[in-house]
mmCIF file of C-alpha atoms in Angstrom:
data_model
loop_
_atom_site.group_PDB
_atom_site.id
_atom_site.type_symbol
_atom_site.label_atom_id
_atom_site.label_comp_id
_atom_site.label_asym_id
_atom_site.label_seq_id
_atom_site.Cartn_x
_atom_site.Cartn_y
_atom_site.Cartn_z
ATOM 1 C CA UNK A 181 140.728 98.925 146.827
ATOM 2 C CA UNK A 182 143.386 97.545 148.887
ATOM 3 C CA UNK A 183 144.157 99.158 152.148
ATOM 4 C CA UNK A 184 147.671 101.108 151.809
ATOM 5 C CA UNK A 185 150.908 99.587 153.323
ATOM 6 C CA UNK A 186 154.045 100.443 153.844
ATOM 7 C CA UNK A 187 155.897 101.021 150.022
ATOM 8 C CA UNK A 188 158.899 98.593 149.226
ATOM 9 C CA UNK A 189 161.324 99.478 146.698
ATOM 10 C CA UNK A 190 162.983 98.027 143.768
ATOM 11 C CA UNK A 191 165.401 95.293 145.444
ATOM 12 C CA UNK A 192 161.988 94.253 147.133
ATOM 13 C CA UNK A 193 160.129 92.921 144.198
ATOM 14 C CA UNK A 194 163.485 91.660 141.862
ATOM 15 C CA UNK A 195 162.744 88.289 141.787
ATOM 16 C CA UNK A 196 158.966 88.084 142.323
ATOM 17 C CA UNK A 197 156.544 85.566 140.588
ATOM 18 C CA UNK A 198 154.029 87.237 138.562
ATOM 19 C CA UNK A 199 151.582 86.456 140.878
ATOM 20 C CA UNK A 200 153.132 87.833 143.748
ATOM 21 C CA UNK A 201 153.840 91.053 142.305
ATOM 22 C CA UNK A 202 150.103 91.540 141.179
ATOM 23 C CA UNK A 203 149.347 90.963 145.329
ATOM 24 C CA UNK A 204 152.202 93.494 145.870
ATOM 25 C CA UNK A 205 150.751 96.390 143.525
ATOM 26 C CA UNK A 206 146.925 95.108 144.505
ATOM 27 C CA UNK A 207 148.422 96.382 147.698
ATOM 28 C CA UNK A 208 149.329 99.491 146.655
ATOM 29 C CA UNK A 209 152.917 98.875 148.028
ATOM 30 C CA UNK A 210 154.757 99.609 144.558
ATOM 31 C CA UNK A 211 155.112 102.306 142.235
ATOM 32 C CA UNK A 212 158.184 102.353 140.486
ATOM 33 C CA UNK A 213 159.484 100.900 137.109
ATOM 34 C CA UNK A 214 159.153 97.217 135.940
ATOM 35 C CA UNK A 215 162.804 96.886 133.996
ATOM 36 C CA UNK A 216 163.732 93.807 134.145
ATOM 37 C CA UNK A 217 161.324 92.126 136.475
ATOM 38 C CA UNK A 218 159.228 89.120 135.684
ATOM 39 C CA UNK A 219 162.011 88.153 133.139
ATOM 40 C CA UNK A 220 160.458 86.223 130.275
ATOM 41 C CA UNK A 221 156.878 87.873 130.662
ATOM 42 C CA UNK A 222 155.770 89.939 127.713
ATOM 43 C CA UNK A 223 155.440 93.754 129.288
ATOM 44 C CA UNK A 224 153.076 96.383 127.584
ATOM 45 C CA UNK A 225 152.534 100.292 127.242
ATOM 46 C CA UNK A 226 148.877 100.857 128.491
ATOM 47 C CA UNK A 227 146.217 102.960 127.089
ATOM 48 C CA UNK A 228 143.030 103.466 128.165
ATOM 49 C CA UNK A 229 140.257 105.617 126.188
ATOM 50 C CA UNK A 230 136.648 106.106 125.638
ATOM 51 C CA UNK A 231 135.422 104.120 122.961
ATOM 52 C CA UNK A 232 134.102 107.032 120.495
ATOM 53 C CA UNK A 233 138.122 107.565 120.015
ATOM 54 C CA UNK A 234 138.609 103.753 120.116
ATOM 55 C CA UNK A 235 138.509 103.216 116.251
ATOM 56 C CA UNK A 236 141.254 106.372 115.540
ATOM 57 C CA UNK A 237 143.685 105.367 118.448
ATOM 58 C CA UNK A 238 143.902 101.462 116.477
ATOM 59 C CA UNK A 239 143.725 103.322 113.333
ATOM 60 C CA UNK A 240 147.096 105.803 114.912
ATOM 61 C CA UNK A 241 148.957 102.177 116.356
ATOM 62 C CA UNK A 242 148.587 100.609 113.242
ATOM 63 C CA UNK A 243 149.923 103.261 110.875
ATOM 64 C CA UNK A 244 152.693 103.306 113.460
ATOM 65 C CA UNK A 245 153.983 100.171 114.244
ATOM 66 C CA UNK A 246 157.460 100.200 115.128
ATOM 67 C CA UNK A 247 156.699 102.572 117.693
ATOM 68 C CA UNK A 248 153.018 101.327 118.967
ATOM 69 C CA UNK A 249 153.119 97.647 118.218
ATOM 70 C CA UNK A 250 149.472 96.805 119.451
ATOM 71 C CA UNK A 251 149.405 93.360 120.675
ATOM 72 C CA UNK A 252 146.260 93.163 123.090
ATOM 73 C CA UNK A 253 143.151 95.644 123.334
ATOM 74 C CA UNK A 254 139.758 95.141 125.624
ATOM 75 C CA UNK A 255 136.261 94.790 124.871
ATOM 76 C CA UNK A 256 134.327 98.068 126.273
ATOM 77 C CA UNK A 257 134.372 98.436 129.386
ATOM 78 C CA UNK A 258 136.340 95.150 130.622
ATOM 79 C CA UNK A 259 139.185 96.165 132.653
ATOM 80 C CA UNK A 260 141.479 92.866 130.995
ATOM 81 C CA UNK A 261 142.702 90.947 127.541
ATOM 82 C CA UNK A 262 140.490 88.339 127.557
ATOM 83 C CA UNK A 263 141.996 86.730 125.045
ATOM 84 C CA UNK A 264 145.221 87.520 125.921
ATOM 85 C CA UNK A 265 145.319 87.387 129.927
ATOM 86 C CA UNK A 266 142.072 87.368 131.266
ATOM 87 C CA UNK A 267 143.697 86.985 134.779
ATOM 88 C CA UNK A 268 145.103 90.667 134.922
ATOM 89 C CA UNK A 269 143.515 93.697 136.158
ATOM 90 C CA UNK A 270 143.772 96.757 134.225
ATOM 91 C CA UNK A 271 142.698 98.662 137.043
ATOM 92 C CA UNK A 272 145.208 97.710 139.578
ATOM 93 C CA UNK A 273 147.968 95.649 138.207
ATOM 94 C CA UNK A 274 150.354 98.328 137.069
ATOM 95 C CA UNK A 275 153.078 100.223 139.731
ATOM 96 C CA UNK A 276 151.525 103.482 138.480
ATOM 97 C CA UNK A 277 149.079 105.210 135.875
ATOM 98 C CA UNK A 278 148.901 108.804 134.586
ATOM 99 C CA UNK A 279 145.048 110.286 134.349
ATOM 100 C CA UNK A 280 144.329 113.025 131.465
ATOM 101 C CA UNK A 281 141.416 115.108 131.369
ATOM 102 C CA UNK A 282 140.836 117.040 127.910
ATOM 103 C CA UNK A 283 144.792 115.944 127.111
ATOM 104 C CA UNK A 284 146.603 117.693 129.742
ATOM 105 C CA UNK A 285 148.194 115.652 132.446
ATOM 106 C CA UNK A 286 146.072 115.447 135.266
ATOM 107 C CA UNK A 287 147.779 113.405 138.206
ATOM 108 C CA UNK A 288 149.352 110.109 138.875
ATOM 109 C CA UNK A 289 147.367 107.154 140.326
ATOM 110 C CA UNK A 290 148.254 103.547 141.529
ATOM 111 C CA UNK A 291 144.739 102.476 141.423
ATOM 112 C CA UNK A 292 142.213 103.503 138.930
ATOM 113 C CA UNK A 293 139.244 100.858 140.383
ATOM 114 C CA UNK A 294 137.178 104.055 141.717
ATOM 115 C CA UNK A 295 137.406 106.126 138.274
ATOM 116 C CA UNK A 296 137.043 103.347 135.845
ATOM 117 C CA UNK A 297 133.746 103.928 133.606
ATOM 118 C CA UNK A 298 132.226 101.462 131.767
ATOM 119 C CA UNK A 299 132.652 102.953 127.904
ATOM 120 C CA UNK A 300 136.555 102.582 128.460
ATOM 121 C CA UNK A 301 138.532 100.311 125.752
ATOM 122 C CA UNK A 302 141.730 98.936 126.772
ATOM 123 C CA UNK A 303 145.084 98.909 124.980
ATOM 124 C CA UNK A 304 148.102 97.043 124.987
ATOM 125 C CA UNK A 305 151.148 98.261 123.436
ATOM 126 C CA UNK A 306 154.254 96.497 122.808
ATOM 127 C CA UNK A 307 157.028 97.321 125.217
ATOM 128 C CA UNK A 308 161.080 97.564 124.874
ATOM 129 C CA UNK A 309 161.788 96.144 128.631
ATOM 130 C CA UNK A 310 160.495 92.740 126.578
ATOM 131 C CA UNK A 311 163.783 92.266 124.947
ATOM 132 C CA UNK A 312 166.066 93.230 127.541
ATOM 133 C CA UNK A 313 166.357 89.817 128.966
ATOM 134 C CA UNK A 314 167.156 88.666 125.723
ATOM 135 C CA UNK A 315 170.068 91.132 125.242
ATOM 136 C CA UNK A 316 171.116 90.856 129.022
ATOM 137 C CA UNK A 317 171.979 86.592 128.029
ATOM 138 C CA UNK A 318 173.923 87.747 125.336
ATOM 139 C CA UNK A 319 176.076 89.979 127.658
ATOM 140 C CA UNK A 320 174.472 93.076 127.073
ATOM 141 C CA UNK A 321 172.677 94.409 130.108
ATOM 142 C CA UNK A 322 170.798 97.696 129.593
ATOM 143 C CA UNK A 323 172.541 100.484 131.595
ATOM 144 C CA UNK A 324 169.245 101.735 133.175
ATOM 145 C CA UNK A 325 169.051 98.251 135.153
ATOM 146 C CA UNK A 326 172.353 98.541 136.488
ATOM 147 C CA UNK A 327 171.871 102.001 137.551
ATOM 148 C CA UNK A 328 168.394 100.785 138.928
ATOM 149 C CA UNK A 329 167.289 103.681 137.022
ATOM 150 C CA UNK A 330 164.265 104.237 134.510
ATOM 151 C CA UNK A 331 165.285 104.488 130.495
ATOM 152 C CA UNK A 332 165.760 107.915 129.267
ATOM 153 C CA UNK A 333 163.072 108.459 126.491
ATOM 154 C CA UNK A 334 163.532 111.583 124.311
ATOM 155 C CA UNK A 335 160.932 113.624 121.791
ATOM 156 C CA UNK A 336 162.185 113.456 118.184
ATOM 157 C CA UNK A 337 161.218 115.579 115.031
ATOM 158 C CA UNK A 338 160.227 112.326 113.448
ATOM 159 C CA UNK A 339 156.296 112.821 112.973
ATOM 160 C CA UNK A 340 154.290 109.978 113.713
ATOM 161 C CA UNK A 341 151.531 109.187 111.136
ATOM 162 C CA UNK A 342 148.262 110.616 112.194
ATOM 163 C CA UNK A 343 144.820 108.889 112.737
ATOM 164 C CA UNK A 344 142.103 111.018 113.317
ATOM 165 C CA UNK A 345 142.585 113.241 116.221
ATOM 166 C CA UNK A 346 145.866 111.251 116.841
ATOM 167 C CA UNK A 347 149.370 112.800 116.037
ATOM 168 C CA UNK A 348 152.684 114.271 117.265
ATOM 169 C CA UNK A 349 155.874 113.575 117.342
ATOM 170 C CA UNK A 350 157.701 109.761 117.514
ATOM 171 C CA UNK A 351 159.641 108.957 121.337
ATOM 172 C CA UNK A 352 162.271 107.079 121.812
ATOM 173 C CA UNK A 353 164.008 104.998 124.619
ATOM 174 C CA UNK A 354 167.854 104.766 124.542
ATOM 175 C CA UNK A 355 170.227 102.868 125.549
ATOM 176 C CA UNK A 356 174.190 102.864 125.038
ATOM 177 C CA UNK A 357 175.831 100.285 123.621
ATOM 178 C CA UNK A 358 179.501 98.824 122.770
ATOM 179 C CA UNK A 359 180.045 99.416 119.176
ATOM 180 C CA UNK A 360 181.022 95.969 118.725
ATOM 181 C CA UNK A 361 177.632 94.588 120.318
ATOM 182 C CA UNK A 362 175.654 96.636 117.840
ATOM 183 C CA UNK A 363 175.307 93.986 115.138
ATOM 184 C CA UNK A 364 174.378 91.287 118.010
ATOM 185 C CA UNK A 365 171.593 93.756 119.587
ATOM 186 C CA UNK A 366 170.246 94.417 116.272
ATOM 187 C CA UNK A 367 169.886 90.708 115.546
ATOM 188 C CA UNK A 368 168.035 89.532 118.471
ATOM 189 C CA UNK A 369 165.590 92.957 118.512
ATOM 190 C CA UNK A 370 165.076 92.241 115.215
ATOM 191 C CA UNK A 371 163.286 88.958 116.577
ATOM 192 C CA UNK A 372 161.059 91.402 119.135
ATOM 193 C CA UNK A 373 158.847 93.388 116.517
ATOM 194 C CA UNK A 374 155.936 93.327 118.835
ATOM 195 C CA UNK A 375 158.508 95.061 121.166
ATOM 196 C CA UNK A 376 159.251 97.813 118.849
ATOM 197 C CA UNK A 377 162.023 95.423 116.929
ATOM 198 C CA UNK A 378 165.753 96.932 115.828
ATOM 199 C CA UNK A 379 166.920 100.216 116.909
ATOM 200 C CA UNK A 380 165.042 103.203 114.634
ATOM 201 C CA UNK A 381 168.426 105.533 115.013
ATOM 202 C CA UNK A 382 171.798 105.017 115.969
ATOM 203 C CA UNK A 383 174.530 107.482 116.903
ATOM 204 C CA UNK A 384 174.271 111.456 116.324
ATOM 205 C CA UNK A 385 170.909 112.034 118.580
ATOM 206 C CA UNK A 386 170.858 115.757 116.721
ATOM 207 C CA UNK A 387 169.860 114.302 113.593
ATOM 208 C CA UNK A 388 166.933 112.776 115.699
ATOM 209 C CA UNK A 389 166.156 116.017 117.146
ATOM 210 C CA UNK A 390 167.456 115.675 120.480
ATOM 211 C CA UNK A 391 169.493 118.886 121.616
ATOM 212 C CA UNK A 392 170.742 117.153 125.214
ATOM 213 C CA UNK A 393 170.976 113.225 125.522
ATOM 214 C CA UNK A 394 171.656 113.973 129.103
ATOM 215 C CA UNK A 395 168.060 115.690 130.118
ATOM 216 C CA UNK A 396 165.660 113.318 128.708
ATOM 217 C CA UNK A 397 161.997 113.734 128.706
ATOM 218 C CA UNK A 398 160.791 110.619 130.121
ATOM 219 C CA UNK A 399 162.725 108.764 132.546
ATOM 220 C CA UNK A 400 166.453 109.096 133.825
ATOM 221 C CA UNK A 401 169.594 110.150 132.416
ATOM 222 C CA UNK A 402 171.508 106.836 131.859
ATOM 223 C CA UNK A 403 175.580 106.714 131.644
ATOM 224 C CA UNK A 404 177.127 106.678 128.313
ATOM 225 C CA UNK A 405 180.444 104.848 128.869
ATOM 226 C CA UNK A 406 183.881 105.706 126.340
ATOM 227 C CA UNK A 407 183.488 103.037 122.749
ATOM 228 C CA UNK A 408 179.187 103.098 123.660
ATOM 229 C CA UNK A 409 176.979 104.834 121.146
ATOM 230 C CA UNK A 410 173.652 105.358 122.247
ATOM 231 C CA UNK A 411 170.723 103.249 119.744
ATOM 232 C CA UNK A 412 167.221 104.709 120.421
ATOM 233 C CA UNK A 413 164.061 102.341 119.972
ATOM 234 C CA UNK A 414 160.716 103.242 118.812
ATOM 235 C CA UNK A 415 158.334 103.907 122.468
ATOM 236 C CA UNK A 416 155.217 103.741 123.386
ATOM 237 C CA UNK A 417 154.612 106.843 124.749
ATOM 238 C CA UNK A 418 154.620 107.742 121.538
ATOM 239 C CA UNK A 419 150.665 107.312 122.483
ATOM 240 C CA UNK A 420 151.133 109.962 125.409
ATOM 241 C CA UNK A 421 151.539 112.761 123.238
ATOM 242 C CA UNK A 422 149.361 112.037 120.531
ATOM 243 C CA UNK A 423 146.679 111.694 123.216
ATOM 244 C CA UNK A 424 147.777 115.395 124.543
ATOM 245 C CA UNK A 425 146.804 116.414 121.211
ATOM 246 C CA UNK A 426 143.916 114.391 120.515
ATOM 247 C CA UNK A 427 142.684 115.880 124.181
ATOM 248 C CA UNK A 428 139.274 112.927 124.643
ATOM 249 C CA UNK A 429 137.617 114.222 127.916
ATOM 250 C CA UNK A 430 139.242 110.972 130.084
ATOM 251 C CA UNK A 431 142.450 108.893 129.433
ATOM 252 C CA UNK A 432 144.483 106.757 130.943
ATOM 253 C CA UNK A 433 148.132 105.499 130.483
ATOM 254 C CA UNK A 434 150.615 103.998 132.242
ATOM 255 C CA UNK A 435 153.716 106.112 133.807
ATOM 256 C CA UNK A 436 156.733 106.328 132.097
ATOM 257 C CA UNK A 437 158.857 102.967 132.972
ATOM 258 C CA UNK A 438 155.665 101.486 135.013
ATOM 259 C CA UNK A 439 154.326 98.746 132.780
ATOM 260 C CA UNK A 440 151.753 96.119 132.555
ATOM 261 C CA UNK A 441 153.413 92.529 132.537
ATOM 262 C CA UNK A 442 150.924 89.726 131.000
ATOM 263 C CA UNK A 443 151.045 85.931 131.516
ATOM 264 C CA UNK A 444 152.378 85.457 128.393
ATOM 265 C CA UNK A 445 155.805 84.587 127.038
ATOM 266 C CA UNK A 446 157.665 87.459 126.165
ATOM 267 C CA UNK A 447 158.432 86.466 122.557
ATOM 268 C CA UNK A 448 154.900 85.557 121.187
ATOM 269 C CA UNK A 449 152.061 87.787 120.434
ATOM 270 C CA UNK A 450 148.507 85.615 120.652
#
């Protein structure tokens, strides 16, 4: 593992080549969210799991896939996508990962080289930071990344469909838009659906389930501006609470907002 140094902050790694950031968190020197860096680079929910609970955890993306688009997912106990990006290390080349023992939230790493065992299966999940860049050339810059803040994610009453041990309730991300962008939003998402595609709700979070659009669950309470409705997206942590339930002796996932950015263009899927 890399020898700590001094942490930088957001403003520090805007900008940053793909490679360079990879030597920044290989450093340790990073651990916040990756909104809008790397534009153009195809950024992924991470899930890590023993591989008895591999099979269910596909079985629980694919019955699910507007909110856990899997695009990329490991051979045993190789911390990469081969096929995908071989270059990247699961084990260090995230800002930050949560460990779960038996389900419950354990503590938050920025390295996971010393715990990584050799039945783990890697996952990667589809990600809505991969269409931002997209909306911000039409004009429509998320909120969260002008606020330098992470997107508010929110538990609905909208059950995911179970798999195995696998099941809970569907999260969202949200962001507020004009009313008259909605139609232009919708139409380039709807071009992302390994990124979770079009908005899932629009408008009235209450008939979503969510009693306070102001305290999210996940993330950071984002502005909501006079004529902006807020449009919630399917999310991948999503996968966080069905693993809570599912409770496999180890897991691993990224944190909230702290994703894995591959070598790959943000609008294909290998």
């Amino acid at each position: 593992m890399a020898a700590n140094m001094e942490r930088v902050g957001y403003s520090h790694v805007q900008g940053m080549s793909l490679p360079a950031f990879r030597e920044t968190l290989r450093a340790n020197r990073y651990d916040g969210h990756t909104a809008g860096l790397c534009p153009g680079l195809l950024q992924c929910n991470l899930v890590i799991l023993p591989a008895e609970f591999a099979q269910d955890f596909q079985d629980f993306c694919d019955n699910n896939p507007v909110s856990c688009p899997l695009i990329a997912m490991s051979k045993v106990g190789e911390p990469n996508f081969a096929s995908f990006d071989g270059a990247v290390d699961l084990r260090r080349d995230l800002p930050a990962y949560h460990l779960y023992k038996r389900g419950a939230f354990d503590r938050k790493l920025t390295d996971i080289s010393a715990i990584w065992q050799n039945d783990w299966v890697a996952f990667g999940i589809g990600c809505s930071f991969s269409f931002e860049q997209a909306l911000g050339a039409a004009g429509v810059v998320p909120r969260h990344i002008l606020e330098n803040k992470n997107v508010p994610m929110y538990r609905t009453h909208i059950a995911a469909k179970p798999a195995g041990a696998f099941a809970g309730p569907t999260v969202v991300s949200m962001r507020a838009i004009r009313e008259q962008d909605l139609p232009e939003v919708i139409r380039i998402c709807q071009d992302f659906p390994h990124a979770h595609g079009a908005p899932l709700h629009v408008g009235d979070p209450a008939e979503i389930g969510i009693t306070d659009i102001s305290s999210p669950d996940w993330g950071d309470a984002t502005t909501i501006l006079p004529g902006e409705v807020p449009a919630f997206w399917g999310c991948g942590v999503t996968t966080q609470v069905a693993i809570a339930n599912a409770k496999p002796e180890f897991a691993v996932t990224h944190a909230p907002g702290a994703m894995v950015i591959l070598n790959v263009d943000d609008t294909l899927v290998a």
